[in-house]
mmCIF file of C-alpha atoms and ligand atoms in Angstrom:
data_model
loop_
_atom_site.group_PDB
_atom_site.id
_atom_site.type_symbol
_atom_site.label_atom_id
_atom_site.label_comp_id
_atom_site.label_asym_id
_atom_site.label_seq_id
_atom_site.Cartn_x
_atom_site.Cartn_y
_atom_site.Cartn_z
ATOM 1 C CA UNK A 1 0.000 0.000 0.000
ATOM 2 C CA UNK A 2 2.011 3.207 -1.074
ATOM 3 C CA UNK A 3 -0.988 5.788 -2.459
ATOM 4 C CA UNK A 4 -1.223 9.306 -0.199
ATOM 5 C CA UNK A 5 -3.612 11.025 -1.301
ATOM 6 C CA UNK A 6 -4.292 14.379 -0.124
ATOM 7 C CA UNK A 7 -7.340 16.862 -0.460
ATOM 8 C CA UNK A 8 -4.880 20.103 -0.033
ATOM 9 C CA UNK A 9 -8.070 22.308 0.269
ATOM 10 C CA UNK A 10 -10.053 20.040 2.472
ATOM 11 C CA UNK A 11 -7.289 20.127 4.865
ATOM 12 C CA UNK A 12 -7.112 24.289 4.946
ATOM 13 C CA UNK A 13 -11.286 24.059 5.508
ATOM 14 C CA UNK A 14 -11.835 21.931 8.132
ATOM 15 C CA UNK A 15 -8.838 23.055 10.837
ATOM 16 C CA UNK A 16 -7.123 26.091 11.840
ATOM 17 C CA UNK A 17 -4.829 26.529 9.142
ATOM 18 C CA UNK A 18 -4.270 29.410 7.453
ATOM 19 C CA UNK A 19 -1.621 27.716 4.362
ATOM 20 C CA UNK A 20 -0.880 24.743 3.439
ATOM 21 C CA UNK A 21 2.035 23.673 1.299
ATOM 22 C CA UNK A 22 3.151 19.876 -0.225
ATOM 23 C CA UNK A 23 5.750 18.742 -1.461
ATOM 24 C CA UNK A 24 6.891 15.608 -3.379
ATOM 25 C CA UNK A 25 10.197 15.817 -2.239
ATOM 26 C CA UNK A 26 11.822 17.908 0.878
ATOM 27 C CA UNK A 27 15.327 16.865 2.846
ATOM 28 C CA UNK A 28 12.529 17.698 5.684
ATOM 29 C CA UNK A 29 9.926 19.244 6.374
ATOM 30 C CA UNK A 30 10.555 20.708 9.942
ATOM 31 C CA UNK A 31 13.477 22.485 7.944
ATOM 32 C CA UNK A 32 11.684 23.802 5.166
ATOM 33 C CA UNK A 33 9.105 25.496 7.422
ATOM 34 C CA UNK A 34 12.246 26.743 9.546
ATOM 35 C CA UNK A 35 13.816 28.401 6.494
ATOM 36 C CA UNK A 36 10.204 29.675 5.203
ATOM 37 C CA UNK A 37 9.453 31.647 8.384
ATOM 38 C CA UNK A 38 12.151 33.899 8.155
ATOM 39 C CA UNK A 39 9.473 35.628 5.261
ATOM 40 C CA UNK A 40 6.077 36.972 6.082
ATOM 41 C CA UNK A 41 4.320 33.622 6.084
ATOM 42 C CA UNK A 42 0.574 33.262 7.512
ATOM 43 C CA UNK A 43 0.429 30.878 10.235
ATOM 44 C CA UNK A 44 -0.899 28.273 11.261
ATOM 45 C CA UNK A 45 0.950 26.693 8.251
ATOM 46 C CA UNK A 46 1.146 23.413 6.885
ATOM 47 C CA UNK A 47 4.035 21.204 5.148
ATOM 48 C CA UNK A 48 3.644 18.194 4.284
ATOM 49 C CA UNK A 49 5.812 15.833 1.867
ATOM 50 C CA UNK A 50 5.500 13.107 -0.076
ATOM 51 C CA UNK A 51 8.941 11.948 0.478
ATOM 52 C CA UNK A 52 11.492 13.453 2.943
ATOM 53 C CA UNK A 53 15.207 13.272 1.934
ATOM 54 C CA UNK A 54 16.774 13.972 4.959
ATOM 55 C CA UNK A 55 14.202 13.617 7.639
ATOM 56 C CA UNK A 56 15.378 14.878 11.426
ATOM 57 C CA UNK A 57 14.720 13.209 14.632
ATOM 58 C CA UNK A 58 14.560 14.172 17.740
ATOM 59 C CA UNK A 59 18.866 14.140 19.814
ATOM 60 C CA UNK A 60 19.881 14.946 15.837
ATOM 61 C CA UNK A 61 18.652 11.370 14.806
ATOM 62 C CA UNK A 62 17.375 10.712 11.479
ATOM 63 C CA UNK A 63 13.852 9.934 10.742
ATOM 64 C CA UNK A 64 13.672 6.791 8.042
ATOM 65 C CA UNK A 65 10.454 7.144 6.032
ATOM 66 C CA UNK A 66 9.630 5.617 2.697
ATOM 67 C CA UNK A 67 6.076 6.023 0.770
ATOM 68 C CA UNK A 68 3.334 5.579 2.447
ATOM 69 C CA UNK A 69 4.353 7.600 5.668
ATOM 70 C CA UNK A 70 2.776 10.661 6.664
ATOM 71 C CA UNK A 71 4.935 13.663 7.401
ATOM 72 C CA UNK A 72 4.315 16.590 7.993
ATOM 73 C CA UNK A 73 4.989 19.589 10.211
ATOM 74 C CA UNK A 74 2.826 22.918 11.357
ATOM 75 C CA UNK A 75 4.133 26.225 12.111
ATOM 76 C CA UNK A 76 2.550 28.102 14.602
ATOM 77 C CA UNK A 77 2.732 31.451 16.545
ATOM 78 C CA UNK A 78 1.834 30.398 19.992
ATOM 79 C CA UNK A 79 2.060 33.408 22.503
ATOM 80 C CA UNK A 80 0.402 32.020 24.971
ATOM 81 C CA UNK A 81 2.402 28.609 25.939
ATOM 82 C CA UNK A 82 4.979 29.686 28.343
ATOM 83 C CA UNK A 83 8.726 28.863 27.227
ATOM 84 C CA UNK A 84 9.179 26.345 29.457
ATOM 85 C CA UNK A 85 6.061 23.751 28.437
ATOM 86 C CA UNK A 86 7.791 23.027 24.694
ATOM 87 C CA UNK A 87 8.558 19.453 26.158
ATOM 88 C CA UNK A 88 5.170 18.839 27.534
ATOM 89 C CA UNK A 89 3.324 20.327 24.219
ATOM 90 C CA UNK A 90 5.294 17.044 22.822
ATOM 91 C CA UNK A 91 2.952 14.802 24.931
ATOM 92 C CA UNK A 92 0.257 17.088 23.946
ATOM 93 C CA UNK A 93 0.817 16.575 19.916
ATOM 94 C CA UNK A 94 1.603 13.020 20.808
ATOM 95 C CA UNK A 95 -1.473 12.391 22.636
ATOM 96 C CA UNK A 96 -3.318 14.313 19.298
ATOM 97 C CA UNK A 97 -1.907 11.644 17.072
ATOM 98 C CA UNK A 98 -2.911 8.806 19.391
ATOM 99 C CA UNK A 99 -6.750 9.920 19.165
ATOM 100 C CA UNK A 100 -7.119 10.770 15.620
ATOM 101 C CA UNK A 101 -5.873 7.305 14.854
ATOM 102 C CA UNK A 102 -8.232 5.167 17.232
ATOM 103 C CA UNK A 103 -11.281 7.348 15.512
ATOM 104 C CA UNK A 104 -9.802 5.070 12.270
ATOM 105 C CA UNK A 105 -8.727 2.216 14.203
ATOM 106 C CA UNK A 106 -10.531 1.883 17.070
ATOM 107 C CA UNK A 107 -9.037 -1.387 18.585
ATOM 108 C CA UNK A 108 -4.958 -0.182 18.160
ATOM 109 C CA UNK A 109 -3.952 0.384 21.676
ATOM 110 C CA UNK A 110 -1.504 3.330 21.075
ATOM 111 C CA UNK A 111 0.084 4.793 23.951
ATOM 112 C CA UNK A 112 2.455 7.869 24.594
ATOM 113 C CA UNK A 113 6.197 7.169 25.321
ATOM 114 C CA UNK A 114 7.255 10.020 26.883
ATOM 115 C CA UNK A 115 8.315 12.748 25.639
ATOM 116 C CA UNK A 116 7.656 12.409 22.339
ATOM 117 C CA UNK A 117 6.882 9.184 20.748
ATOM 118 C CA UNK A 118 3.407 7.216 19.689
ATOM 119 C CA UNK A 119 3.566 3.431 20.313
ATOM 120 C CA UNK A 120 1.539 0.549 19.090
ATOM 121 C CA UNK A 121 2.170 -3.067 20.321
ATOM 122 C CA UNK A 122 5.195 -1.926 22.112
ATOM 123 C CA UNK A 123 6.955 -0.565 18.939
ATOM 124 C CA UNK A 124 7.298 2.782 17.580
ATOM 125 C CA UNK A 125 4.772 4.241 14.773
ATOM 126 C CA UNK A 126 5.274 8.167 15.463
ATOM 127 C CA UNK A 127 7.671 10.276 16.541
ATOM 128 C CA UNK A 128 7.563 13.901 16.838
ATOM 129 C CA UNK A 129 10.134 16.933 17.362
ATOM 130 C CA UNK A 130 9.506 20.118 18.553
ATOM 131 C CA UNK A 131 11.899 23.505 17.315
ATOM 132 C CA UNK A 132 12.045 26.499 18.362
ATOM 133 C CA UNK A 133 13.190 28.456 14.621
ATOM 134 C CA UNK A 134 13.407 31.987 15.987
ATOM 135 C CA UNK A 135 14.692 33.156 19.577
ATOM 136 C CA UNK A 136 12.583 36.403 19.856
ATOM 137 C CA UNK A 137 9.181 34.999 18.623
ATOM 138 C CA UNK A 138 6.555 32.748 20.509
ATOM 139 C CA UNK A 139 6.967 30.469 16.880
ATOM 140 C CA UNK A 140 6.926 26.597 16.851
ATOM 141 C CA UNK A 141 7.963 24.095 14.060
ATOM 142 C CA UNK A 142 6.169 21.054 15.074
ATOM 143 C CA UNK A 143 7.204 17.789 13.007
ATOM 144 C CA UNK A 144 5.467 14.788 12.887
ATOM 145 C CA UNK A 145 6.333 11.926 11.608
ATOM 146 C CA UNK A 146 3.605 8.704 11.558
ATOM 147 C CA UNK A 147 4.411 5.206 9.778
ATOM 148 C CA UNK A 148 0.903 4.868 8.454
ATOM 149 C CA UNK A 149 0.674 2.918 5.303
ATOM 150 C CA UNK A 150 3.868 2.321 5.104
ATOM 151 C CA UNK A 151 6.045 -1.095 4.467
ATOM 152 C CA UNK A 152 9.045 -1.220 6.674
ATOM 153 C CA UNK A 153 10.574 -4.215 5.174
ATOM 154 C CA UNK A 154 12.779 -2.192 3.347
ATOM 155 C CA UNK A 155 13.828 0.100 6.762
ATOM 156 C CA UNK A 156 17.635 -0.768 8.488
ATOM 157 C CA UNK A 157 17.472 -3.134 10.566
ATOM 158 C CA UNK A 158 17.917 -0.882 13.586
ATOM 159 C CA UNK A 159 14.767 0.839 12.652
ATOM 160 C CA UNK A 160 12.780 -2.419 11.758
ATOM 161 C CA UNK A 161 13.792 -3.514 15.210
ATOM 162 C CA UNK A 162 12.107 -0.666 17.280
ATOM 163 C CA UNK A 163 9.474 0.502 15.014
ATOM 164 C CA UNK A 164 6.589 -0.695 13.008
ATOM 165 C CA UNK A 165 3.668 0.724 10.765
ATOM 166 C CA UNK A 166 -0.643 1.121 11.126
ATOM 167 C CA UNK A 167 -0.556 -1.239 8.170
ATOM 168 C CA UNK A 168 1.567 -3.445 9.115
ATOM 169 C CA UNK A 169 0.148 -3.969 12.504
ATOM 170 C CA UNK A 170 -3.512 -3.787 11.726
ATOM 171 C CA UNK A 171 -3.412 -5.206 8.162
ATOM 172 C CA UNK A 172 -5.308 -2.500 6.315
ATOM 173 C CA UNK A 173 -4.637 0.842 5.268
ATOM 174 C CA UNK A 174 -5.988 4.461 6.428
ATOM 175 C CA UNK A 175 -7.304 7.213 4.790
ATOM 176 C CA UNK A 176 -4.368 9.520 4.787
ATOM 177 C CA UNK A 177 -5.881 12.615 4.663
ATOM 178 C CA UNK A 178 -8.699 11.877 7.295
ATOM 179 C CA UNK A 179 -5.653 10.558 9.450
ATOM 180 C CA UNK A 180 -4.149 14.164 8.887
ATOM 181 C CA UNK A 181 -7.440 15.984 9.668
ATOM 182 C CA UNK A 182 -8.417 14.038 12.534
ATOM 183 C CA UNK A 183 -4.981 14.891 13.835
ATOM 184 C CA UNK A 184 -4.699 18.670 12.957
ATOM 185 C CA UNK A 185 -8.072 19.342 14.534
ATOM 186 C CA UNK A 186 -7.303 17.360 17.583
ATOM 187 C CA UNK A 187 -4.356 19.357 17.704
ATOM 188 C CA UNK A 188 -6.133 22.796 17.774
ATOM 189 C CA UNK A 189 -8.559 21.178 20.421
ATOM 190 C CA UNK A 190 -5.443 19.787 23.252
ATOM 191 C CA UNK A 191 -4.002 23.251 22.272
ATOM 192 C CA UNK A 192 -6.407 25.506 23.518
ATOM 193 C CA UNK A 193 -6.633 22.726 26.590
ATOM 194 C CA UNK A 194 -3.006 23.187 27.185
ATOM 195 C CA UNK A 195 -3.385 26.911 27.863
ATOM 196 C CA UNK A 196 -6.872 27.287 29.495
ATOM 197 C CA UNK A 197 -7.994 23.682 31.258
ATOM 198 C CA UNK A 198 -5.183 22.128 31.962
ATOM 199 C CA UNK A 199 -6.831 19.338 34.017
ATOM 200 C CA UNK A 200 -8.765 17.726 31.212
ATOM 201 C CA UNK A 201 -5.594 17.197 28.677
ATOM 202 C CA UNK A 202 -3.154 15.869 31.805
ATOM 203 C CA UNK A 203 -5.862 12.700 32.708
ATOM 204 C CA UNK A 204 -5.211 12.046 29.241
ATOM 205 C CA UNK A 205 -1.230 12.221 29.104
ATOM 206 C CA UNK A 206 -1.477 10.209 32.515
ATOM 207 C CA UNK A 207 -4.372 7.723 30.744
ATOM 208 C CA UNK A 208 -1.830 6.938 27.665
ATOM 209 C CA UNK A 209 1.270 7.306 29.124
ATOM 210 C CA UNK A 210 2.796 3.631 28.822
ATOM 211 C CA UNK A 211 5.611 4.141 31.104
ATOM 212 C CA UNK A 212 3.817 4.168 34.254
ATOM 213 C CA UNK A 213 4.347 1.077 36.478
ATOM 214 C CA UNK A 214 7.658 0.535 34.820
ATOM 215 C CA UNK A 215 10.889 0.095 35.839
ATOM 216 C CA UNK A 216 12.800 2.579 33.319
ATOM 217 C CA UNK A 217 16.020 4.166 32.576
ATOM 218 C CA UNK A 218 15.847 7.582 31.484
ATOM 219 C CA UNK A 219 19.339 9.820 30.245
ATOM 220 C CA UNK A 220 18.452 13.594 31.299
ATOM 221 C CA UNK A 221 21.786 15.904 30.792
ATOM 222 C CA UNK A 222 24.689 13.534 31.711
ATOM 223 C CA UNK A 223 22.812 11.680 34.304
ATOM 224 C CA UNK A 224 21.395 8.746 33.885
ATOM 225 C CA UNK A 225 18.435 7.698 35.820
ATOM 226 C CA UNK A 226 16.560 4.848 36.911
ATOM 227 C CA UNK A 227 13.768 3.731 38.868
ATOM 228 C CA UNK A 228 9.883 2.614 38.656
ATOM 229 C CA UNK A 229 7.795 5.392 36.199
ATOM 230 C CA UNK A 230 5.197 6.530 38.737
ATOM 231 C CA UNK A 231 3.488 8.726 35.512
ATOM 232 C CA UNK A 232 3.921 12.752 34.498
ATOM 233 C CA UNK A 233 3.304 15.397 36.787
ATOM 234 C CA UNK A 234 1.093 18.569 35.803
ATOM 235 C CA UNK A 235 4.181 20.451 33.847
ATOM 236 C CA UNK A 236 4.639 17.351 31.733
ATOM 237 C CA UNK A 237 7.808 15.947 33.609
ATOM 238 C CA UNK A 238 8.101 12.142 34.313
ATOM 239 C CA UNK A 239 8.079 11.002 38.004
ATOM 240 C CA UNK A 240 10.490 8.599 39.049
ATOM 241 C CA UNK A 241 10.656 6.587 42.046
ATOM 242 C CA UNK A 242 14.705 5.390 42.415
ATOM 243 C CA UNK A 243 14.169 2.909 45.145
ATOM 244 C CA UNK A 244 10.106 1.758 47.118
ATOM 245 C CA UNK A 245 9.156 4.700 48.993
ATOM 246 C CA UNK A 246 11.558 7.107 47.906
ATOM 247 C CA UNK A 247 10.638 10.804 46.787
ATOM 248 C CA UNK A 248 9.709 11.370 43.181
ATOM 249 C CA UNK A 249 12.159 12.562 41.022
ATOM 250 C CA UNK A 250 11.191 14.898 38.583
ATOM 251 C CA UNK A 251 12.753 14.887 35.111
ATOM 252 C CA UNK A 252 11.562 17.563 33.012
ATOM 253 C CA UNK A 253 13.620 16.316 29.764
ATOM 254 C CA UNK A 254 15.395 13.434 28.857
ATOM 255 C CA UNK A 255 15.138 10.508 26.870
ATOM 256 C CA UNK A 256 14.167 6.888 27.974
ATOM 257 C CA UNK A 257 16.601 4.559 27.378
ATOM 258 C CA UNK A 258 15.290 1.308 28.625
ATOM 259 C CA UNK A 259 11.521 0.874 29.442
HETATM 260 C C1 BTN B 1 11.740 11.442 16.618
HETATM 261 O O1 BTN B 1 11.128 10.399 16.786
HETATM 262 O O2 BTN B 1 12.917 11.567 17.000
HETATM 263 C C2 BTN B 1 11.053 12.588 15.943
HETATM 264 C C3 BTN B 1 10.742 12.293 14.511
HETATM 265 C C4 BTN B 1 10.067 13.454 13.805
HETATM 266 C C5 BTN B 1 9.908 13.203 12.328
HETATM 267 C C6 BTN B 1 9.096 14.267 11.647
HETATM 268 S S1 BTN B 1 8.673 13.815 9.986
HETATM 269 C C7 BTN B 1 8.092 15.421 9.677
HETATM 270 C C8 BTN B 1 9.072 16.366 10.349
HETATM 271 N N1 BTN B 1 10.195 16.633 9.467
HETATM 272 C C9 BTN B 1 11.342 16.176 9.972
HETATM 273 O O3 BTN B 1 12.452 16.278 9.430
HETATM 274 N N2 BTN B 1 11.124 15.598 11.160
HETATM 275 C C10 BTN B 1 9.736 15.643 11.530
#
């Protein structure tokens, strides 16, 4: 299954977007919107891609993605989310994907690895990386990358190890373009929630956040931690418990290393 097709107008309609550009073929698009903001450009703006040439991960990683995948990223002004809460508005856009892909799947049992990653059936299908393009504006590039239709057969190995696709879990494709509006409106929605109710949108990183119960080792800095996940505290950070009955430790970024 490698057909993505996308209703460019559809997509501008029914969400918050202002633009929307595609392209067949981008190094990435995260980098594209990056460069393009540095013009007057009305936001929120789309990119998506066909194909991404030199797709970016999160800790300068690549992101593999062959035909099939959906990519895209968004550009927003975003004023009102306080510098700090970039890393938690990773859970929040995580937690977006999750729930515009159930309303298409119902029965995948995706889950938030925190900070930033979407997984089904303990492998990855989504990843997403937050940038901050311009030091004096409230502007976001937010990139997200979903193995939807894909066929990760031909992936490296590494990748093929850790990740896996919609289709290749549940056995049939989805619309791409519903995926995309599902998720973009969802988006807007857990945006609004991340400024003004706060409560609502962190049940929900708590409900999907697979970690908890876990013993895990997460890397934050140059120290690495470990302990039982106890969940995510109200800012977003994970809560760590090194030894029974110990304080929580709070780790506000990081990456999770063994889960
Ligand atoms: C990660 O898992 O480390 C984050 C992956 C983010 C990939 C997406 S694909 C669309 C956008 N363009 C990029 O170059 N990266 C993001």
């Amino acid at each position: 299954m490698n057909d993505l097709y996308f209703d460019l107008l559809a997509i501008r309609d029914e969400t918050f977007l202002r633009d929307v550009i595609f392209y067949e073929e981008i190094d990435s698009t995260n980098s594209a919107l990056i460069k393009l903001q540095q013009e007057p450009v009305e936001t929120p703006l789309l990119a998506i891609a066909q194909s991404q040439t030199n797709g970016r991960g999160r800790a300068g990683n690549n992101w593999w993605s062959n035909v099939g995948s959906l990519t895209f990223s968004l550009l927003l002004d975003f004023p009102m989310l306080a510098l700090g809460e970039l890393s938690s508005f990773s859970l929040t856009a995580g937690l977006s994907v999750c729930q515009a892909i159930e309303k298409h799947a119902p029965a995948a049992d995706l889950a938030l690895k925190w900070p930033n990653d979407v997984f089904l059936n303990d492998k990855k299908v989504a990843g997403i990386l937050i940038e901050k393009p311009s030091a004096s504006e409230p502007r976001l590039v937010v990139g997200i990358g979903i193995n939807l239709n894909n066929d990760l057969s031909e992936a490296p190995s590494e990748v093929r190890q850790r990740a896996t696709s919609l289709f290749g879990e549940l056995g049939d494709p989805l619309d791409a373009n519903r995926v995309l509006i599902d998720c973009l409106q969802e988006i807007e929605r857990r945006s609004r929630e991340q400024v003004h109710h706060r409560e609502e949108l962190l049940d929900q990183w708590r409900a999907y956040c697979m970690l908890t119960g876990r013993q895990i080792e997460v890397k934050s800095g140059n120290v690495v931690h470990s302990g039982r996940c106890l969940g995510i505290d109200e800012s977003g950070a994970l809560l760590l418990e090194s030894e029974p009955g110990a304080a929580p430790e709070r780790i506000a970024t990081g990456e999770v290393l063994k889960f």
